[in-house]
Amino acid sequence: MQDGFRHLQGYLPHSEQLALLEMVYEIVLESPLYRPTMPRSGKPFSVQMTNCGELGWVSDKSGGYRYQRTHPQTGRRWPKMPDRLLALWADVADWPGEPEACLINQYAIGTKLGSHVDADEEETRAPVVSISLGDDAVFHVGGRARGDPKTRMVLKSGDVIVLAGEARLAYHGIDKINGGTSNLVKEGGRINLTLRRVTPIET
Ligand code: MD6
Ligand code: FE
């Protein structure tokens, strides 16, 4: 496994998980979940997404993967980054700048996220911080090349992952959601939040 990978198991107490879930529901009212499509093929993701923060990660057939300031369906700015996400980043990121983007992924049971590298950020020296809520997920992380050996682990509700240093550009993905493993999300499934710095900090 690459240096700079951290799995903070049980990082968030149940009360904080509930507060984050409430926060997500408020964001979704303003900025609805939608299904992005893959560059070129136009194939829809199985995961639904939305964002908060100054910038949001989006993808579609014609424009590909990118960050933009507005929701692709409503045309409105993304909701403001909540203070509790800024605080979590400050606690774990060890990076002298605030996150600009929080991508919210919603996984129904039976959905997955293929192996990928988070490489659409201009500032790839900053870590990516990821929060898991709801049902357990089988996560894999490998190396810089797609074919490098992978380590698999279960991400539980309240776990936090940090990809920093060498691990920042490692391949990773979600293989499976284990339905019925958490009571946090009433409808079942899993919600993942990834916090990112996109642009370099001004010095
Ligand atoms: C997920 N996570 O946990 C997907 N990316 O649902 C990611 O794609 C991810 O966990 C960058 C850093 C940490 C992650
Ligand atoms: Fe990722």
JSON list of C-alpha atoms and ligand atoms in Angstrom, two decimals:
[
{"chain": "A", "resi": 1, "resn": "MET", "atom": "CA", "xyz": [0.00, 0.00, 0.00]},
{"chain": "A", "resi": 2, "resn": "GLN", "atom": "CA", "xyz": [1.20, 3.51, -0.82]},
{"chain": "A", "resi": 3, "resn": "ASP", "atom": "CA", "xyz": [2.43, 5.90, 1.86]},
{"chain": "A", "resi": 4, "resn": "GLY", "atom": "CA", "xyz": [-0.09, 8.57, 2.78]},
{"chain": "A", "resi": 5, "resn": "PHE", "atom": "CA", "xyz": [-3.15, 6.31, 2.85]},
{"chain": "A", "resi": 6, "resn": "ARG", "atom": "CA", "xyz": [-5.06, 6.51, 6.15]},
{"chain": "A", "resi": 7, "resn": "HIS", "atom": "CA", "xyz": [-8.21, 4.64, 7.19]},
{"chain": "A", "resi": 8, "resn": "LEU", "atom": "CA", "xyz": [-9.60, 6.28, 10.34]},
{"chain": "A", "resi": 9, "resn": "GLN", "atom": "CA", "xyz": [-11.98, 3.59, 11.54]},
{"chain": "A", "resi": 10, "resn": "GLY", "atom": "CA", "xyz": [-14.90, 4.77, 13.68]},
{"chain": "A", "resi": 11, "resn": "TYR", "atom": "CA", "xyz": [-13.72, 8.37, 13.42]},
{"chain": "A", "resi": 12, "resn": "LEU", "atom": "CA", "xyz": [-17.21, 9.91, 13.65]},
{"chain": "A", "resi": 13, "resn": "PRO", "atom": "CA", "xyz": [-19.47, 9.24, 16.65]},
{"chain": "A", "resi": 14, "resn": "HIS", "atom": "CA", "xyz": [-23.07, 8.27, 15.87]},
{"chain": "A", "resi": 15, "resn": "SER", "atom": "CA", "xyz": [-24.34, 11.77, 16.78]},
{"chain": "A", "resi": 16, "resn": "GLU", "atom": "CA", "xyz": [-21.97, 13.35, 14.24]},
{"chain": "A", "resi": 17, "resn": "GLN", "atom": "CA", "xyz": [-22.97, 10.81, 11.57]},
{"chain": "A", "resi": 18, "resn": "LEU", "atom": "CA", "xyz": [-26.61, 11.80, 12.11]},
{"chain": "A", "resi": 19, "resn": "ALA", "atom": "CA", "xyz": [-25.75, 15.50, 11.92]},
{"chain": "A", "resi": 20, "resn": "LEU", "atom": "CA", "xyz": [-23.87, 14.92, 8.64]},
{"chain": "A", "resi": 21, "resn": "LEU", "atom": "CA", "xyz": [-26.80, 12.96, 7.21]},
{"chain": "A", "resi": 22, "resn": "GLU", "atom": "CA", "xyz": [-29.21, 15.80, 8.11]},
{"chain": "A", "resi": 23, "resn": "MET", "atom": "CA", "xyz": [-26.77, 18.21, 6.46]},
{"chain": "A", "resi": 24, "resn": "VAL", "atom": "CA", "xyz": [-26.78, 16.08, 3.28]},
{"chain": "A", "resi": 25, "resn": "TYR", "atom": "CA", "xyz": [-30.60, 16.06, 3.20]},
{"chain": "A", "resi": 26, "resn": "GLU", "atom": "CA", "xyz": [-30.61, 19.87, 3.41]},
{"chain": "A", "resi": 27, "resn": "ILE", "atom": "CA", "xyz": [-28.06, 20.17, 0.61]},
{"chain": "A", "resi": 28, "resn": "VAL", "atom": "CA", "xyz": [-30.06, 17.80, -1.60]},
{"chain": "A", "resi": 29, "resn": "LEU", "atom": "CA", "xyz": [-33.19, 19.98, -1.20]},
{"chain": "A", "resi": 30, "resn": "GLU", "atom": "CA", "xyz": [-31.29, 22.88, -2.73]},
{"chain": "A", "resi": 31, "resn": "SER", "atom": "CA", "xyz": [-29.08, 20.88, -5.05]},
{"chain": "A", "resi": 32, "resn": "PRO", "atom": "CA", "xyz": [-30.78, 17.62, -6.13]},
{"chain": "A", "resi": 33, "resn": "LEU", "atom": "CA", "xyz": [-29.00, 14.30, -6.66]},
{"chain": "A", "resi": 34, "resn": "TYR", "atom": "CA", "xyz": [-28.61, 13.48, -10.35]},
{"chain": "A", "resi": 35, "resn": "ARG", "atom": "CA", "xyz": [-26.88, 10.80, -12.41]},
{"chain": "A", "resi": 36, "resn": "PRO", "atom": "CA", "xyz": [-23.82, 12.09, -14.30]},
{"chain": "A", "resi": 37, "resn": "THR", "atom": "CA", "xyz": [-22.80, 10.43, -17.57]},
{"chain": "A", "resi": 38, "resn": "MET", "atom": "CA", "xyz": [-19.42, 9.14, -18.67]},
{"chain": "A", "resi": 39, "resn": "PRO", "atom": "CA", "xyz": [-17.23, 11.16, -21.05]},
{"chain": "A", "resi": 40, "resn": "ARG", "atom": "CA", "xyz": [-17.58, 10.04, -24.72]},
{"chain": "A", "resi": 41, "resn": "SER", "atom": "CA", "xyz": [-19.83, 6.98, -24.15]},
{"chain": "A", "resi": 42, "resn": "GLY", "atom": "CA", "xyz": [-22.53, 8.96, -22.33]},
{"chain": "A", "resi": 43, "resn": "LYS", "atom": "CA", "xyz": [-23.20, 5.90, -20.16]},
{"chain": "A", "resi": 44, "resn": "PRO", "atom": "CA", "xyz": [-24.83, 6.94, -16.88]},
{"chain": "A", "resi": 45, "resn": "PHE", "atom": "CA", "xyz": [-23.07, 6.33, -13.55]},
{"chain": "A", "resi": 46, "resn": "SER", "atom": "CA", "xyz": [-24.95, 3.94, -11.26]},
{"chain": "A", "resi": 47, "resn": "VAL", "atom": "CA", "xyz": [-24.17, 6.29, -8.37]},
{"chain": "A", "resi": 48, "resn": "GLN", "atom": "CA", "xyz": [-26.16, 9.54, -7.99]},
{"chain": "A", "resi": 49, "resn": "MET", "atom": "CA", "xyz": [-24.27, 12.70, -7.17]},
{"chain": "A", "resi": 50, "resn": "THR", "atom": "CA", "xyz": [-24.46, 16.32, -6.06]},
{"chain": "A", "resi": 51, "resn": "ASN", "atom": "CA", "xyz": [-21.98, 18.77, -4.48]},
{"chain": "A", "resi": 52, "resn": "CYS", "atom": "CA", "xyz": [-21.52, 21.58, -2.03]},
{"chain": "A", "resi": 53, "resn": "GLY", "atom": "CA", "xyz": [-18.76, 24.17, -1.85]},
{"chain": "A", "resi": 54, "resn": "GLU", "atom": "CA", "xyz": [-17.48, 26.77, -4.31]},
{"chain": "A", "resi": 55, "resn": "LEU", "atom": "CA", "xyz": [-16.78, 24.08, -6.90]},
{"chain": "A", "resi": 56, "resn": "GLY", "atom": "CA", "xyz": [-18.51, 20.81, -7.75]},
{"chain": "A", "resi": 57, "resn": "TRP", "atom": "CA", "xyz": [-17.29, 17.78, -9.66]},
{"chain": "A", "resi": 58, "resn": "VAL", "atom": "CA", "xyz": [-19.45, 16.93, -12.69]},
{"chain": "A", "resi": 59, "resn": "SER", "atom": "CA", "xyz": [-19.24, 14.70, -15.75]},
{"chain": "A", "resi": 60, "resn": "ASP", "atom": "CA", "xyz": [-21.17, 14.38, -18.98]},
{"chain": "A", "resi": 61, "resn": "LYS", "atom": "CA", "xyz": [-20.76, 12.96, -22.46]},
{"chain": "A", "resi": 62, "resn": "SER", "atom": "CA", "xyz": [-19.66, 16.15, -24.19]},
{"chain": "A", "resi": 63, "resn": "GLY", "atom": "CA", "xyz": [-17.75, 17.98, -21.46]},
{"chain": "A", "resi": 64, "resn": "GLY", "atom": "CA", "xyz": [-16.07, 15.11, -19.59]},
{"chain": "A", "resi": 65, "resn": "TYR", "atom": "CA", "xyz": [-14.87, 15.20, -16.00]},
{"chain": "A", "resi": 66, "resn": "ARG", "atom": "CA", "xyz": [-14.49, 18.71, -14.58]},
{"chain": "A", "resi": 67, "resn": "TYR", "atom": "CA", "xyz": [-15.20, 21.13, -11.75]},
{"chain": "A", "resi": 68, "resn": "GLN", "atom": "CA", "xyz": [-17.76, 23.90, -12.14]},
{"chain": "A", "resi": 69, "resn": "ARG", "atom": "CA", "xyz": [-19.54, 26.44, -9.96]},
{"chain": "A", "resi": 70, "resn": "THR", "atom": "CA", "xyz": [-23.09, 25.46, -10.86]},
{"chain": "A", "resi": 71, "resn": "HIS", "atom": "CA", "xyz": [-25.40, 22.42, -10.75]},
{"chain": "A", "resi": 72, "resn": "PRO", "atom": "CA", "xyz": [-25.73, 21.02, -14.29]},
{"chain": "A", "resi": 73, "resn": "GLN", "atom": "CA", "xyz": [-29.51, 20.65, -14.02]},
{"chain": "A", "resi": 74, "resn": "THR", "atom": "CA", "xyz": [-30.64, 23.65, -11.97]},
{"chain": "A", "resi": 75, "resn": "GLY", "atom": "CA", "xyz": [-27.91, 26.05, -13.17]},
{"chain": "A", "resi": 76, "resn": "ARG", "atom": "CA", "xyz": [-27.63, 27.36, -9.61]},
{"chain": "A", "resi": 77, "resn": "ARG", "atom": "CA", "xyz": [-24.47, 27.71, -7.51]},
{"chain": "A", "resi": 78, "resn": "TRP", "atom": "CA", "xyz": [-23.73, 24.76, -5.22]},
{"chain": "A", "resi": 79, "resn": "PRO", "atom": "CA", "xyz": [-24.74, 25.23, -1.56]},
{"chain": "A", "resi": 80, "resn": "LYS", "atom": "CA", "xyz": [-22.06, 26.69, 0.71]},
{"chain": "A", "resi": 81, "resn": "MET", "atom": "CA", "xyz": [-19.54, 24.31, 2.31]},
{"chain": "A", "resi": 82, "resn": "PRO", "atom": "CA", "xyz": [-20.94, 23.66, 5.82]},
{"chain": "A", "resi": 83, "resn": "ASP", "atom": "CA", "xyz": [-18.77, 24.59, 8.81]},
{"chain": "A", "resi": 84, "resn": "ARG", "atom": "CA", "xyz": [-18.74, 21.01, 10.08]},
{"chain": "A", "resi": 85, "resn": "LEU", "atom": "CA", "xyz": [-17.01, 19.86, 6.87]},
{"chain": "A", "resi": 86, "resn": "LEU", "atom": "CA", "xyz": [-14.46, 22.66, 7.15]},
{"chain": "A", "resi": 87, "resn": "ALA", "atom": "CA", "xyz": [-13.82, 21.54, 10.74]},
{"chain": "A", "resi": 88, "resn": "LEU", "atom": "CA", "xyz": [-13.40, 17.88, 9.77]},
{"chain": "A", "resi": 89, "resn": "TRP", "atom": "CA", "xyz": [-10.95, 18.84, 7.01]},
{"chain": "A", "resi": 90, "resn": "ALA", "atom": "CA", "xyz": [-8.99, 21.00, 9.45]},
{"chain": "A", "resi": 91, "resn": "ASP", "atom": "CA", "xyz": [-8.79, 18.04, 11.86]},
{"chain": "A", "resi": 92, "resn": "VAL", "atom": "CA", "xyz": [-7.49, 15.44, 9.38]},
{"chain": "A", "resi": 93, "resn": "ALA", "atom": "CA", "xyz": [-6.15, 16.99, 6.16]},
{"chain": "A", "resi": 94, "resn": "ASP", "atom": "CA", "xyz": [-2.88, 18.50, 7.40]},
{"chain": "A", "resi": 95, "resn": "TRP", "atom": "CA", "xyz": [-3.04, 20.97, 4.50]},
{"chain": "A", "resi": 96, "resn": "PRO", "atom": "CA", "xyz": [-2.79, 24.79, 4.69]},
{"chain": "A", "resi": 97, "resn": "GLY", "atom": "CA", "xyz": [-5.94, 25.64, 2.75]},
{"chain": "A", "resi": 98, "resn": "GLU", "atom": "CA", "xyz": [-9.68, 25.03, 2.85]},
{"chain": "A", "resi": 99, "resn": "PRO", "atom": "CA", "xyz": [-11.49, 22.44, 0.74]},
{"chain": "A", "resi": 100, "resn": "GLU", "atom": "CA", "xyz": [-13.31, 23.99, -2.23]},
{"chain": "A", "resi": 101, "resn": "ALA", "atom": "CA", "xyz": [-15.42, 21.02, -3.26]},
{"chain": "A", "resi": 102, "resn": "CYS", "atom": "CA", "xyz": [-17.44, 18.34, -1.52]},
{"chain": "A", "resi": 103, "resn": "LEU", "atom": "CA", "xyz": [-18.75, 15.66, -3.86]},
{"chain": "A", "resi": 104, "resn": "ILE", "atom": "CA", "xyz": [-21.72, 13.74, -2.44]},
{"chain": "A", "resi": 105, "resn": "ASN", "atom": "CA", "xyz": [-22.17, 10.19, -3.80]},
{"chain": "A", "resi": 106, "resn": "GLN", "atom": "CA", "xyz": [-25.34, 8.24, -3.12]},
{"chain": "A", "resi": 107, "resn": "TYR", "atom": "CA", "xyz": [-25.09, 4.45, -3.58]},
{"chain": "A", "resi": 108, "resn": "ALA", "atom": "CA", "xyz": [-28.21, 2.34, -3.73]},
{"chain": "A", "resi": 109, "resn": "ILE", "atom": "CA", "xyz": [-27.64, -1.33, -2.93]},
{"chain": "A", "resi": 110, "resn": "GLY", "atom": "CA", "xyz": [-26.27, -2.97, -6.09]},
{"chain": "A", "resi": 111, "resn": "THR", "atom": "CA", "xyz": [-24.34, 0.09, -7.30]},
{"chain": "A", "resi": 112, "resn": "LYS", "atom": "CA", "xyz": [-20.58, 0.53, -7.47]},
{"chain": "A", "resi": 113, "resn": "LEU", "atom": "CA", "xyz": [-17.87, 2.95, -8.52]},
{"chain": "A", "resi": 114, "resn": "GLY", "atom": "CA", "xyz": [-15.19, 1.68, -10.91]},
{"chain": "A", "resi": 115, "resn": "SER", "atom": "CA", "xyz": [-11.49, 1.93, -10.19]},
{"chain": "A", "resi": 116, "resn": "HIS", "atom": "CA", "xyz": [-10.26, 5.48, -10.80]},
{"chain": "A", "resi": 117, "resn": "VAL", "atom": "CA", "xyz": [-7.71, 8.11, -9.79]},
{"chain": "A", "resi": 118, "resn": "ASP", "atom": "CA", "xyz": [-8.88, 11.49, -8.50]},
{"chain": "A", "resi": 119, "resn": "ALA", "atom": "CA", "xyz": [-6.93, 13.58, -11.00]},
{"chain": "A", "resi": 120, "resn": "ASP", "atom": "CA", "xyz": [-9.25, 16.40, -12.05]},
{"chain": "A", "resi": 121, "resn": "GLU", "atom": "CA", "xyz": [-7.88, 18.73, -9.38]},
{"chain": "A", "resi": 122, "resn": "GLU", "atom": "CA", "xyz": [-5.20, 21.24, -10.32]},
{"chain": "A", "resi": 123, "resn": "GLU", "atom": "CA", "xyz": [-3.77, 20.97, -6.78]},
{"chain": "A", "resi": 124, "resn": "THR", "atom": "CA", "xyz": [-2.94, 17.27, -6.48]},
{"chain": "A", "resi": 125, "resn": "ARG", "atom": "CA", "xyz": [-0.57, 17.87, -3.57]},
{"chain": "A", "resi": 126, "resn": "ALA", "atom": "CA", "xyz": [-3.58, 18.47, -1.31]},
{"chain": "A", "resi": 127, "resn": "PRO", "atom": "CA", "xyz": [-5.16, 15.33, 0.15]},
{"chain": "A", "resi": 128, "resn": "VAL", "atom": "CA", "xyz": [-8.64, 13.99, -0.55]},
{"chain": "A", "resi": 129, "resn": "VAL", "atom": "CA", "xyz": [-10.68, 13.30, 2.58]},
{"chain": "A", "resi": 130, "resn": "SER", "atom": "CA", "xyz": [-13.60, 10.88, 2.33]},
{"chain": "A", "resi": 131, "resn": "ILE", "atom": "CA", "xyz": [-16.45, 10.21, 4.79]},
{"chain": "A", "resi": 132, "resn": "SER", "atom": "CA", "xyz": [-18.65, 7.09, 4.77]},
{"chain": "A", "resi": 133, "resn": "LEU", "atom": "CA", "xyz": [-22.27, 7.08, 6.00]},
{"chain": "A", "resi": 134, "resn": "GLY", "atom": "CA", "xyz": [-24.78, 4.22, 5.98]},
{"chain": "A", "resi": 135, "resn": "ASP", "atom": "CA", "xyz": [-24.28, 0.68, 4.71]},
{"chain": "A", "resi": 136, "resn": "ASP", "atom": "CA", "xyz": [-20.82, -0.92, 4.63]},
{"chain": "A", "resi": 137, "resn": "ALA", "atom": "CA", "xyz": [-18.88, -0.64, 1.39]},
{"chain": "A", "resi": 138, "resn": "VAL", "atom": "CA", "xyz": [-16.13, -2.88, -0.01]},
{"chain": "A", "resi": 139, "resn": "PHE", "atom": "CA", "xyz": [-13.38, -0.44, -1.01]},
{"chain": "A", "resi": 140, "resn": "HIS", "atom": "CA", "xyz": [-10.18, -1.17, -2.91]},
{"chain": "A", "resi": 141, "resn": "VAL", "atom": "CA", "xyz": [-7.01, 0.85, -3.12]},
{"chain": "A", "resi": 142, "resn": "GLY", "atom": "CA", "xyz": [-4.00, 0.03, -5.27]},
{"chain": "A", "resi": 143, "resn": "GLY", "atom": "CA", "xyz": [-1.08, 1.97, -6.71]},
{"chain": "A", "resi": 144, "resn": "ARG", "atom": "CA", "xyz": [-0.36, 4.53, -9.40]},
{"chain": "A", "resi": 145, "resn": "ALA", "atom": "CA", "xyz": [-0.89, 2.01, -12.21]},
{"chain": "A", "resi": 146, "resn": "ARG", "atom": "CA", "xyz": [-4.26, 0.37, -12.83]},
{"chain": "A", "resi": 147, "resn": "GLY", "atom": "CA", "xyz": [-2.68, -3.10, -12.68]},
{"chain": "A", "resi": 148, "resn": "ASP", "atom": "CA", "xyz": [-0.87, -2.62, -9.35]},
{"chain": "A", "resi": 149, "resn": "PRO", "atom": "CA", "xyz": [-1.88, -4.97, -6.52]},
{"chain": "A", "resi": 150, "resn": "LYS", "atom": "CA", "xyz": [-4.98, -3.84, -4.65]},
{"chain": "A", "resi": 151, "resn": "THR", "atom": "CA", "xyz": [-5.88, -3.99, -0.98]},
{"chain": "A", "resi": 152, "resn": "ARG", "atom": "CA", "xyz": [-9.58, -4.46, -0.14]},
{"chain": "A", "resi": 153, "resn": "MET", "atom": "CA", "xyz": [-11.23, -3.26, 3.05]},
{"chain": "A", "resi": 154, "resn": "VAL", "atom": "CA", "xyz": [-14.70, -2.57, 4.43]},
{"chain": "A", "resi": 155, "resn": "LEU", "atom": "CA", "xyz": [-15.64, 1.07, 4.98]},
{"chain": "A", "resi": 156, "resn": "LYS", "atom": "CA", "xyz": [-18.22, 1.42, 7.74]},
{"chain": "A", "resi": 157, "resn": "SER", "atom": "CA", "xyz": [-20.49, 4.32, 8.63]},
{"chain": "A", "resi": 158, "resn": "GLY", "atom": "CA", "xyz": [-18.38, 6.91, 10.43]},
{"chain": "A", "resi": 159, "resn": "ASP", "atom": "CA", "xyz": [-15.07, 5.86, 8.86]},
{"chain": "A", "resi": 160, "resn": "VAL", "atom": "CA", "xyz": [-12.86, 8.52, 7.27]},
{"chain": "A", "resi": 161, "resn": "ILE", "atom": "CA", "xyz": [-10.29, 7.84, 4.53]},
{"chain": "A", "resi": 162, "resn": "VAL", "atom": "CA", "xyz": [-7.43, 10.19, 3.67]},
{"chain": "A", "resi": 163, "resn": "LEU", "atom": "CA", "xyz": [-5.51, 9.89, 0.40]},
{"chain": "A", "resi": 164, "resn": "ALA", "atom": "CA", "xyz": [-2.37, 12.00, 0.77]},
{"chain": "A", "resi": 165, "resn": "GLY", "atom": "CA", "xyz": [1.25, 11.89, -0.36]},
{"chain": "A", "resi": 166, "resn": "GLU", "atom": "CA", "xyz": [2.07, 8.90, -2.55]},
{"chain": "A", "resi": 167, "resn": "ALA", "atom": "CA", "xyz": [-1.46, 7.53, -2.16]},
{"chain": "A", "resi": 168, "resn": "ARG", "atom": "CA", "xyz": [-3.09, 10.72, -3.48]},
{"chain": "A", "resi": 169, "resn": "LEU", "atom": "CA", "xyz": [-2.93, 9.46, -7.06]},
{"chain": "A", "resi": 170, "resn": "ALA", "atom": "CA", "xyz": [-3.57, 5.77, -6.31]},
{"chain": "A", "resi": 171, "resn": "TYR", "atom": "CA", "xyz": [-6.34, 3.83, -8.05]},
{"chain": "A", "resi": 172, "resn": "HIS", "atom": "CA", "xyz": [-9.34, 3.13, -5.82]},
{"chain": "A", "resi": 173, "resn": "GLY", "atom": "CA", "xyz": [-13.03, 2.33, -6.09]},
{"chain": "A", "resi": 174, "resn": "ILE", "atom": "CA", "xyz": [-16.13, 0.80, -4.52]},
{"chain": "A", "resi": 175, "resn": "ASP", "atom": "CA", "xyz": [-16.79, -2.84, -5.43]},
{"chain": "A", "resi": 176, "resn": "LYS", "atom": "CA", "xyz": [-19.98, -3.47, -3.49]},
{"chain": "A", "resi": 177, "resn": "ILE", "atom": "CA", "xyz": [-22.44, -2.09, -0.96]},
{"chain": "A", "resi": 178, "resn": "ASN", "atom": "CA", "xyz": [-23.41, -4.59, 1.73]},
{"chain": "A", "resi": 179, "resn": "GLY", "atom": "CA", "xyz": [-27.12, -3.90, 2.19]},
{"chain": "A", "resi": 180, "resn": "GLY", "atom": "CA", "xyz": [-28.70, -4.00, 5.65]},
{"chain": "A", "resi": 181, "resn": "THR", "atom": "CA", "xyz": [-25.46, -3.40, 7.56]},
{"chain": "A", "resi": 182, "resn": "SER", "atom": "CA", "xyz": [-26.38, 0.03, 8.99]},
{"chain": "A", "resi": 183, "resn": "ASN", "atom": "CA", "xyz": [-29.54, 1.71, 10.29]},
{"chain": "A", "resi": 184, "resn": "LEU", "atom": "CA", "xyz": [-28.30, 5.26, 9.73]},
{"chain": "A", "resi": 185, "resn": "VAL", "atom": "CA", "xyz": [-29.86, 5.81, 6.30]},
{"chain": "A", "resi": 186, "resn": "LYS", "atom": "CA", "xyz": [-33.56, 4.88, 6.55]},
{"chain": "A", "resi": 187, "resn": "GLU", "atom": "CA", "xyz": [-33.93, 3.85, 2.89]},
{"chain": "A", "resi": 188, "resn": "GLY", "atom": "CA", "xyz": [-30.72, 1.82, 3.08]},
{"chain": "A", "resi": 189, "resn": "GLY", "atom": "CA", "xyz": [-27.66, 2.29, 0.87]},
{"chain": "A", "resi": 190, "resn": "ARG", "atom": "CA", "xyz": [-24.63, 4.45, 1.42]},
{"chain": "A", "resi": 191, "resn": "ILE", "atom": "CA", "xyz": [-23.63, 8.10, 1.20]},
{"chain": "A", "resi": 192, "resn": "ASN", "atom": "CA", "xyz": [-20.02, 9.14, 0.68]},
{"chain": "A", "resi": 193, "resn": "LEU", "atom": "CA", "xyz": [-18.64, 12.66, 0.93]},
{"chain": "A", "resi": 194, "resn": "THR", "atom": "CA", "xyz": [-15.26, 13.54, -0.60]},
{"chain": "A", "resi": 195, "resn": "LEU", "atom": "CA", "xyz": [-13.63, 16.83, 0.32]},
{"chain": "A", "resi": 196, "resn": "ARG", "atom": "CA", "xyz": [-11.11, 18.30, -2.09]},
{"chain": "A", "resi": 197, "resn": "ARG", "atom": "CA", "xyz": [-8.91, 21.26, -2.70]},
{"chain": "A", "resi": 198, "resn": "VAL", "atom": "CA", "xyz": [-9.06, 21.99, -6.45]},
{"chain": "A", "resi": 199, "resn": "THR", "atom": "CA", "xyz": [-6.94, 25.11, -7.00]},
{"chain": "A", "resi": 200, "resn": "PRO", "atom": "CA", "xyz": [-3.58, 25.94, -5.38]},
{"chain": "A", "resi": 201, "resn": "ILE", "atom": "CA", "xyz": [-3.69, 28.24, -2.37]},
{"chain": "A", "resi": 202, "resn": "GLU", "atom": "CA", "xyz": [-2.58, 31.82, -2.99]},
{"chain": "A", "resi": 203, "resn": "THR", "atom": "CA", "xyz": [0.69, 32.60, -1.29]},
{"chain": "B", "resi": 1, "resn": "MD6", "atom": "C1", "xyz": [-16.45, 6.21, -2.08]},
{"chain": "B", "resi": 1, "resn": "MD6", "atom": "N1", "xyz": [-14.46, 7.26, -2.75]},
{"chain": "B", "resi": 1, "resn": "MD6", "atom": "O1", "xyz": [-15.95, 5.96, -1.00]},
{"chain": "B", "resi": 1, "resn": "MD6", "atom": "C2", "xyz": [-15.62, 6.65, -3.22]},
{"chain": "B", "resi": 1, "resn": "MD6", "atom": "N2", "xyz": [-11.71, 9.28, -3.69]},
{"chain": "B", "resi": 1, "resn": "MD6", "atom": "O2", "xyz": [-17.65, 6.09, -2.28]},
{"chain": "B", "resi": 1, "resn": "MD6", "atom": "C3", "xyz": [-13.56, 7.82, -3.54]},
{"chain": "B", "resi": 1, "resn": "MD6", "atom": "O3", "xyz": [-13.67, 7.83, -4.75]},
{"chain": "B", "resi": 1, "resn": "MD6", "atom": "C4", "xyz": [-12.41, 8.47, -2.91]},
{"chain": "B", "resi": 1, "resn": "MD6", "atom": "O4", "xyz": [-12.72, 7.42, -0.80]},
{"chain": "B", "resi": 1, "resn": "MD6", "atom": "C5", "xyz": [-10.62, 9.89, -3.19]},
{"chain": "B", "resi": 1, "resn": "MD6", "atom": "C6", "xyz": [-10.24, 9.72, -1.89]},
{"chain": "B", "resi": 1, "resn": "MD6", "atom": "C7", "xyz": [-10.94, 8.90, -1.06]},
{"chain": "B", "resi": 1, "resn": "MD6", "atom": "C8", "xyz": [-12.05, 8.24, -1.57]},
{"chain": "B", "resi": 2, "resn": "FE", "atom": "FE", "xyz": [-12.11, 8.84, -5.75]}
]
